[in-house]
């Protein structure tokens, strides 16, 4: 609840993955999370540019309202994960 524009959905039986969507909700990238710790996932989310609020009701600065949405084809390379 503290990361802006991050929605978590539990899908029974599915391997956990982070699905990055563009500003028009097109799928940009899927990052598997099965082998990552909670700390590694938090670091990844921050590296990707998600804004973390100090409290759930904190307003989001205007420059982060659409973050971390990127145009299609501009997704970072995570081959090392």
CSV table of C-alpha atoms in Angstrom, one decimal:
chain,number,residue,atom,x,y,z
A,1,UNK,CA,0.0,0.0,0.0
A,2,UNK,CA,3.0,2.4,0.3
A,3,UNK,CA,4.1,2.1,-3.3
A,4,UNK,CA,2.2,4.4,-5.7
A,5,UNK,CA,1.0,2.7,-9.0
A,6,UNK,CA,1.8,-0.8,-7.7
A,7,UNK,CA,-1.0,-3.3,-7.4
A,8,UNK,CA,-0.5,-6.7,-5.9
A,9,UNK,CA,-2.7,-9.6,-7.0
A,10,UNK,CA,-2.5,-13.1,-5.5
A,11,UNK,CA,-3.2,-15.8,-8.2
A,12,UNK,CA,-3.4,-19.2,-6.6
A,13,UNK,CA,-1.0,-21.7,-8.3
A,14,UNK,CA,0.8,-19.1,-10.3
A,15,UNK,CA,4.5,-18.3,-9.9
A,16,UNK,CA,5.0,-14.8,-8.6
A,17,UNK,CA,6.1,-12.2,-11.1
A,18,UNK,CA,6.1,-8.5,-11.5
A,19,UNK,CA,4.3,-7.3,-14.6
A,20,UNK,CA,5.2,-3.9,-15.8
A,21,UNK,CA,2.6,-1.9,-17.7
A,22,UNK,CA,3.0,1.2,-19.8
A,23,UNK,CA,1.0,4.3,-19.5
A,24,UNK,CA,-1.6,2.8,-21.9
A,25,UNK,CA,-1.7,-0.4,-19.8
A,26,UNK,CA,0.3,-2.3,-22.5
A,27,UNK,CA,2.5,-5.1,-21.0
A,28,UNK,CA,6.2,-4.0,-21.2
A,29,UNK,CA,8.0,-6.7,-19.2
A,30,UNK,CA,7.5,-9.7,-16.8
A,31,UNK,CA,10.1,-10.2,-14.0
A,32,UNK,CA,10.0,-13.5,-12.1
A,33,UNK,CA,10.1,-13.1,-8.3
A,34,UNK,CA,10.2,-16.7,-7.1
A,35,UNK,CA,13.9,-16.7,-6.3
A,36,UNK,CA,14.0,-13.2,-4.8
A,37,UNK,CA,13.8,-12.3,-1.1
A,38,UNK,CA,11.4,-9.5,0.2
A,39,UNK,CA,14.4,-7.2,0.5
A,40,UNK,CA,15.5,-7.9,-3.1
A,41,UNK,CA,12.0,-7.3,-4.4
A,42,UNK,CA,11.8,-4.0,-2.5
A,43,UNK,CA,15.1,-2.9,-4.0
A,44,UNK,CA,13.9,-3.9,-7.5
A,45,UNK,CA,10.7,-1.9,-7.1
A,46,UNK,CA,12.6,1.2,-6.0
A,47,UNK,CA,15.2,0.7,-8.8
A,48,UNK,CA,12.3,0.6,-11.3
A,49,UNK,CA,11.2,4.1,-10.1
A,50,UNK,CA,8.1,3.3,-8.0
A,51,UNK,CA,7.4,6.1,-5.5
A,52,UNK,CA,7.3,4.9,-1.9
A,53,UNK,CA,5.0,6.9,0.4
A,54,UNK,CA,5.8,7.3,4.1
A,55,UNK,CA,2.1,6.6,4.9
A,56,UNK,CA,-0.8,5.2,2.9
A,57,UNK,CA,-2.5,8.6,2.8
A,58,UNK,CA,0.5,10.7,1.9
A,59,UNK,CA,0.0,12.7,-1.4
A,60,UNK,CA,2.2,11.7,-4.3
A,61,UNK,CA,4.4,14.5,-5.8
A,62,UNK,CA,3.2,15.5,-9.3
A,63,UNK,CA,6.3,14.2,-11.0
A,64,UNK,CA,5.5,10.7,-9.7
A,65,UNK,CA,1.8,10.5,-10.5
A,66,UNK,CA,2.4,8.4,-13.7
A,67,UNK,CA,5.7,6.9,-12.6
A,68,UNK,CA,7.3,4.5,-13.4
A,69,UNK,CA,5.3,4.1,-16.6
A,70,UNK,CA,7.6,4.1,-19.7
A,71,UNK,CA,6.9,4.0,-23.4
A,72,UNK,CA,6.9,0.5,-24.9
A,73,UNK,CA,10.4,-0.7,-25.8
A,74,UNK,CA,12.0,1.5,-23.1
A,75,UNK,CA,12.0,-1.2,-20.4
A,76,UNK,CA,15.3,-1.7,-18.5
A,77,UNK,CA,17.3,-4.9,-19.0
A,78,UNK,CA,17.0,-7.3,-16.0
A,79,UNK,CA,18.8,-10.3,-17.5
A,80,UNK,CA,20.9,-10.6,-14.4
A,81,UNK,CA,17.9,-11.4,-12.1
